[in-house]
Amino acid sequence: MKLLQRSIAVALAGASLAVASAQLEGDKINTKPTSHPVPSIQDTETKAQRDARMQWWREARFGMFIHWGLYSIPAGSWNGKQVPGVGEWIMNNASIPVADYKALAPKFNPTAFNAHDIVALAKSAGMKYIVITSKHHDGFAMFDSKANKFNIVDATPYHRDPIRELAEECRKQGIKLGFYYSQDQDWTYPGGAAYKTGDHKPPKYHWDKAQDGDYATYLHEKAIPQMKELLTNYGDAPAVIWFDTPTDDMTPKLAGEIVALLNKYPKLIWNNRLGGTYMGDTETPEQYIPANGYPGKDWESCMTMNDTWGFKSDDTNFKSTETLLRNLIDIASKGGNYLLNIGPDSMGRVPAPESERLHAMGKWLDVNGEAIYGTTPTLFGDEAGSFSRTEKGKDGKPKFIASWKWRSTTKADKVYIEIFEWPADGVFHLDKLPRQVSGAYLLADKSHRALKTTRSGNGLDVQLPSMALDPIATVLVLKTSKS
Ligand code: JFZ
């Protein structure tokens, strides 16, 4: 929990101090000599190499997170009681003994899982990559593992490897696949780490003797061998490794052993949650969108549609399609990616409220995707909101008050304005113009009929039709002088 809080503080500080990060200048990305025992690819590559490695990810903007595992069986309740907290944490939150949790495996038979349909769902949502939990903190591998028998092929009646099926479908349907792997916490293998919840006792916060053991031994016997399997057995995949919840146990030396493995895959992208002082490729704000993004850095907001990652049968608190789409647009306007989660149930079915929202988002992107994929951030900046002069946030710093009138993205000679609040007088007004504007039209208008524009002061007025073409967001395109 200490580390969790620390990472929240760092994440929040990063949001407001992001301007201070001018790391991408110069030839090497990290100009300071690194003290890493094993230099990572980020320590040694040039900016040009990094740009090439990150290119598909930067253009993608929208990905699917999948949290799926044994925790989808209890689905948020244990011994007839609802357990507060996210679904995939039930073992820790309810202090379930290792043997009792492991007894879920023989009951796991998700015969309704269909890799083709999940990949097709991601594609129809307009998502360009998928990241699935190959092993979460409960230690259960959702793939065929020779390194450890607590896995979906050996320990369940299902006997199939959904990670393999997804990898094949992703290759067929042309979409990238990444693996979430909980390298540090593992609640069912001796020596695996556990974050504190409830009355779990220091130093290890374990709740069952079966969890006691040596952390380095866990890494050497289970985590590193499993990561090797994941990196070698699935063809092109993984394009991404998504680490999570590092603790102090992950020393620079131990993390270096993992980095030595990652370094064999020079196209791999990995996030900032390995631990051991490695910063990885991507910032990972969780369940929030940073006020100004992380200028000059690659970042990805991961978010749930309801209030859990892993399936919980009673969580129906779904965000609206409007909120989800506006989040995607907000994130794109700040230069980030949106990793939006689904939590399949114990049969492998995607909950209907989730697939419905994804289809609706895809419909909007079919028309307006040009304003999202491969774009760069807003040339304006104040439209997202401002920091309050009087109100303070939880971190004691000025509170960011978001505005939801419009956002903007940029690509080549176009400036896109995603309008949320349609002006009552039909005139869209910009106070300032970053570039000369030579024409304007609405992206959803197939004929691209020219809209009347007039200079007003340093800004511009655009005469819009009386009604929004899409009540969630109508995209105004400004053709501009330069790219
Ligand atoms: C972690 C996991 O514990 C959780 O189950 C889920 O997989 C999520 C995507 O990641 O949860 C975290 C990790 C980091 C923070 C908060 C929750 N953080 O830095 O604020």
PDB file of N, CA and C in Angstrom, residues 119-165:
ATOM      1  N   VAL A 119     -11.540 -10.369 -30.690  1.00  0.00           N
ATOM      2  CA  VAL A 119     -10.684  -9.553 -31.558  1.00  0.00           C
ATOM      3  C   VAL A 119     -11.563  -8.728 -32.511  1.00  0.00           C
ATOM      4  N   ALA A 120     -12.622  -9.352 -33.017  1.00  0.00           N
ATOM      5  CA  ALA A 120     -13.534  -8.618 -33.911  1.00  0.00           C
ATOM      6  C   ALA A 120     -14.222  -7.471 -33.161  1.00  0.00           C
ATOM      7  N   LEU A 121     -14.533  -7.697 -31.888  1.00  0.00           N
ATOM      8  CA  LEU A 121     -15.139  -6.628 -31.078  1.00  0.00           C
ATOM      9  C   LEU A 121     -14.168  -5.455 -30.931  1.00  0.00           C
ATOM     10  N   ALA A 122     -12.919  -5.765 -30.625  1.00  0.00           N
ATOM     11  CA  ALA A 122     -11.914  -4.702 -30.495  1.00  0.00           C
ATOM     12  C   ALA A 122     -11.805  -3.937 -31.813  1.00  0.00           C
ATOM     13  N   LYS A 123     -11.783  -4.681 -32.908  1.00  0.00           N
ATOM     14  CA  LYS A 123     -11.649  -4.027 -34.215  1.00  0.00           C
ATOM     15  C   LYS A 123     -12.860  -3.153 -34.525  1.00  0.00           C
ATOM     16  N   SER A 124     -14.050  -3.670 -34.220  1.00  0.00           N
ATOM     17  CA  SER A 124     -15.229  -2.875 -34.561  1.00  0.00           C
ATOM     18  C   SER A 124     -15.356  -1.668 -33.635  1.00  0.00           C
ATOM     19  N   ALA A 125     -14.697  -1.713 -32.486  1.00  0.00           N
ATOM     20  CA  ALA A 125     -14.669  -0.536 -31.607  1.00  0.00           C
ATOM     21  C   ALA A 125     -13.667   0.503 -32.094  1.00  0.00           C
ATOM     22  N   GLY A 126     -12.847   0.121 -33.068  1.00  0.00           N
ATOM     23  CA  GLY A 126     -11.810   1.035 -33.555  1.00  0.00           C
ATOM     24  C   GLY A 126     -10.537   0.950 -32.742  1.00  0.00           C
ATOM     25  N   MET A 127     -10.404  -0.132 -31.961  1.00  0.00           N
ATOM     26  CA  MET A 127      -9.191  -0.309 -31.160  1.00  0.00           C
ATOM     27  C   MET A 127      -8.087  -0.915 -32.006  1.00  0.00           C
ATOM     28  N   LYS A 128      -6.845  -0.513 -31.746  1.00  0.00           N
ATOM     29  CA  LYS A 128      -5.722  -0.953 -32.568  1.00  0.00           C
ATOM     30  C   LYS A 128      -4.820  -1.944 -31.852  1.00  0.00           C
ATOM     31  N   TYR A 129      -5.062  -2.191 -30.581  1.00  0.00           N
ATOM     32  CA  TYR A 129      -4.275  -3.199 -29.872  1.00  0.00           C
ATOM     33  C   TYR A 129      -5.064  -3.705 -28.672  1.00  0.00           C
ATOM     34  N   ILE A 130      -4.636  -4.886 -28.216  1.00  0.00           N
ATOM     35  CA  ILE A 130      -5.272  -5.536 -27.073  1.00  0.00           C
ATOM     36  C   ILE A 130      -4.174  -5.860 -26.061  1.00  0.00           C
ATOM     37  N   VAL A 131      -4.463  -5.649 -24.786  1.00  0.00           N
ATOM     38  CA  VAL A 131      -3.554  -6.099 -23.725  1.00  0.00           C
ATOM     39  C   VAL A 131      -4.367  -6.971 -22.778  1.00  0.00           C
ATOM     40  N   ILE A 132      -3.969  -8.242 -22.646  1.00  0.00           N
ATOM     41  CA  ILE A 132      -4.734  -9.166 -21.799  1.00  0.00           C
ATOM     42  C   ILE A 132      -3.890  -9.649 -20.619  1.00  0.00           C
ATOM     43  N   THR A 133      -4.564  -9.857 -19.497  1.00  0.00           N
ATOM     44  CA  THR A 133      -3.900 -10.387 -18.298  1.00  0.00           C
ATOM     45  C   THR A 133      -3.464 -11.832 -18.559  1.00  0.00           C
ATOM     46  N   SER A 134      -2.164 -12.015 -18.746  1.00  0.00           N
ATOM     47  CA  SER A 134      -1.655 -13.388 -18.921  1.00  0.00           C
ATOM     48  C   SER A 134      -1.472 -14.041 -17.556  1.00  0.00           C
ATOM     49  N   LYS A 135      -1.139 -13.233 -16.556  1.00  0.00           N
ATOM     50  CA  LYS A 135      -1.141 -13.677 -15.163  1.00  0.00           C
ATOM     51  C   LYS A 135      -1.388 -12.452 -14.305  1.00  0.00           C
ATOM     52  N   HIS A 136      -2.402 -12.493 -13.490  1.00  0.00           N
ATOM     53  CA  HIS A 136      -2.644 -11.358 -12.587  1.00  0.00           C
ATOM     54  C   HIS A 136      -2.042 -11.682 -11.219  1.00  0.00           C
ATOM     55  N   HIS A 137      -2.348 -10.848 -10.207  1.00  0.00           N
ATOM     56  CA  HIS A 137      -1.705 -11.020  -8.893  1.00  0.00           C
ATOM     57  C   HIS A 137      -2.048 -12.361  -8.250  1.00  0.00           C
ATOM     58  N   ASP A 138      -3.140 -12.986  -8.681  1.00  0.00           N
ATOM     59  CA  ASP A 138      -3.513 -14.281  -8.092  1.00  0.00           C
ATOM     60  C   ASP A 138      -2.596 -15.418  -8.551  1.00  0.00           C
ATOM     61  N   GLY A 139      -1.722 -15.141  -9.506  1.00  0.00           N
ATOM     62  CA  GLY A 139      -0.717 -16.127  -9.894  1.00  0.00           C
ATOM     63  C   GLY A 139      -1.185 -17.152 -10.912  1.00  0.00           C
ATOM     64  N   PHE A 140      -2.462 -17.081 -11.301  1.00  0.00           N
ATOM     65  CA  PHE A 140      -3.007 -18.070 -12.238  1.00  0.00           C
ATOM     66  C   PHE A 140      -2.659 -17.671 -13.668  1.00  0.00           C
ATOM     67  N   ALA A 141      -1.957 -18.554 -14.392  1.00  0.00           N
ATOM     68  CA  ALA A 141      -1.561 -18.250 -15.765  1.00  0.00           C
ATOM     69  C   ALA A 141      -2.707 -18.595 -16.702  1.00  0.00           C
ATOM     70  N   MET A 142      -3.068 -17.635 -17.544  1.00  0.00           N
ATOM     71  CA  MET A 142      -4.132 -17.840 -18.537  1.00  0.00           C
ATOM     72  C   MET A 142      -3.551 -18.421 -19.825  1.00  0.00           C
ATOM     73  N   PHE A 143      -2.354 -19.028 -19.706  1.00  0.00           N
ATOM     74  CA  PHE A 143      -1.695 -19.601 -20.893  1.00  0.00           C
ATOM     75  C   PHE A 143      -1.058 -20.929 -20.504  1.00  0.00           C
ATOM     76  N   ASP A 144      -0.651 -21.661 -21.524  1.00  0.00           N
ATOM     77  CA  ASP A 144      -0.002 -22.962 -21.360  1.00  0.00           C
ATOM     78  C   ASP A 144       1.397 -22.722 -20.813  1.00  0.00           C
ATOM     79  N   SER A 145       1.643 -23.176 -19.581  1.00  0.00           N
ATOM     80  CA  SER A 145       2.946 -22.919 -18.975  1.00  0.00           C
ATOM     81  C   SER A 145       3.584 -24.212 -18.505  1.00  0.00           C
ATOM     82  N   LYS A 146       4.787 -24.423 -18.983  1.00  0.00           N
ATOM     83  CA  LYS A 146       5.556 -25.577 -18.478  1.00  0.00           C
ATOM     84  C   LYS A 146       6.218 -25.200 -17.156  1.00  0.00           C
ATOM     85  N   ALA A 147       6.402 -23.898 -16.945  1.00  0.00           N
ATOM     86  CA  ALA A 147       7.129 -23.442 -15.757  1.00  0.00           C
ATOM     87  C   ALA A 147       6.319 -23.598 -14.485  1.00  0.00           C
ATOM     88  N   ASN A 148       4.993 -23.585 -14.594  1.00  0.00           N
ATOM     89  CA  ASN A 148       4.154 -23.670 -13.402  1.00  0.00           C
ATOM     90  C   ASN A 148       2.793 -24.243 -13.772  1.00  0.00           C
ATOM     91  N   LYS A 149       2.371 -25.240 -13.001  1.00  0.00           N
ATOM     92  CA  LYS A 149       1.155 -25.997 -13.347  1.00  0.00           C
ATOM     93  C   LYS A 149      -0.153 -25.259 -13.052  1.00  0.00           C
ATOM     94  N   PHE A 150      -0.081 -24.184 -12.272  1.00  0.00           N
ATOM     95  CA  PHE A 150      -1.314 -23.444 -11.952  1.00  0.00           C
ATOM     96  C   PHE A 150      -1.648 -22.565 -13.163  1.00  0.00           C
ATOM     97  N   ASN A 151      -2.126 -23.246 -14.212  1.00  0.00           N
ATOM     98  CA  ASN A 151      -2.421 -22.530 -15.452  1.00  0.00           C
ATOM     99  C   ASN A 151      -3.647 -23.139 -16.112  1.00  0.00           C
ATOM    100  N   ILE A 152      -4.216 -22.412 -17.056  1.00  0.00           N
ATOM    101  CA  ILE A 152      -5.514 -22.754 -17.636  1.00  0.00           C
ATOM    102  C   ILE A 152      -5.505 -24.078 -18.405  1.00  0.00           C
ATOM    103  N   VAL A 153      -4.349 -24.469 -18.947  1.00  0.00           N
ATOM    104  CA  VAL A 153      -4.301 -25.724 -19.709  1.00  0.00           C
ATOM    105  C   VAL A 153      -4.194 -26.931 -18.771  1.00  0.00           C
ATOM    106  N   ASP A 154      -3.356 -26.816 -17.754  1.00  0.00           N
ATOM    107  CA  ASP A 154      -3.103 -27.957 -16.875  1.00  0.00           C
ATOM    108  C   ASP A 154      -4.067 -28.073 -15.705  1.00  0.00           C
ATOM    109  N   ALA A 155      -4.589 -26.952 -15.225  1.00  0.00           N
ATOM    110  CA  ALA A 155      -5.329 -26.990 -13.951  1.00  0.00           C
ATOM    111  C   ALA A 155      -6.844 -26.870 -14.121  1.00  0.00           C
ATOM    112  N   THR A 156      -7.314 -26.758 -15.367  1.00  0.00           N
ATOM    113  CA  THR A 156      -8.764 -26.591 -15.558  1.00  0.00           C
ATOM    114  C   THR A 156      -9.293 -27.629 -16.556  1.00  0.00           C
ATOM    115  N   PRO A 157     -10.590 -27.893 -16.528  1.00  0.00           N
ATOM    116  CA  PRO A 157     -11.180 -28.813 -17.510  1.00  0.00           C
ATOM    117  C   PRO A 157     -11.227 -28.205 -18.911  1.00  0.00           C
ATOM    118  N   TYR A 158     -10.924 -26.938 -19.026  1.00  0.00           N
ATOM    119  CA  TYR A 158     -10.974 -26.251 -20.321  1.00  0.00           C
ATOM    120  C   TYR A 158      -9.825 -26.726 -21.220  1.00  0.00           C
ATOM    121  N   HIS A 159      -8.626 -26.866 -20.623  1.00  0.00           N
ATOM    122  CA  HIS A 159      -7.441 -27.417 -21.309  1.00  0.00           C
ATOM    123  C   HIS A 159      -7.051 -26.647 -22.578  1.00  0.00           C
ATOM    124  N   ARG A 160      -7.550 -25.442 -22.764  1.00  0.00           N
ATOM    125  CA  ARG A 160      -7.174 -24.672 -23.958  1.00  0.00           C
ATOM    126  C   ARG A 160      -6.391 -23.431 -23.553  1.00  0.00           C
ATOM    127  N   ASP A 161      -5.639 -22.876 -24.490  1.00  0.00           N
ATOM    128  CA  ASP A 161      -4.800 -21.715 -24.216  1.00  0.00           C
ATOM    129  C   ASP A 161      -5.405 -20.493 -24.921  1.00  0.00           C
ATOM    130  N   PRO A 162      -6.182 -19.683 -24.194  1.00  0.00           N
ATOM    131  CA  PRO A 162      -6.834 -18.533 -24.843  1.00  0.00           C
ATOM    132  C   PRO A 162      -5.829 -17.496 -25.342  1.00  0.00           C
ATOM    133  N   ILE A 163      -4.649 -17.471 -24.741  1.00  0.00           N
ATOM    134  CA  ILE A 163      -3.638 -16.507 -25.196  1.00  0.00           C
ATOM    135  C   ILE A 163      -3.152 -16.905 -26.594  1.00  0.00           C
ATOM    136  N   ARG A 164      -2.994 -18.215 -26.801  1.00  0.00           N
ATOM    137  CA  ARG A 164      -2.598 -18.679 -28.138  1.00  0.00           C
ATOM    138  C   ARG A 164      -3.702 -18.365 -29.158  1.00  0.00           C
ATOM    139  N   GLU A 165      -4.956 -18.628 -28.761  1.00  0.00           N
ATOM    140  CA  GLU A 165      -6.064 -18.384 -29.693  1.00  0.00           C
ATOM    141  C   GLU A 165      -6.180 -16.897 -30.021  1.00  0.00           C
TER     142      GLU A 165
END
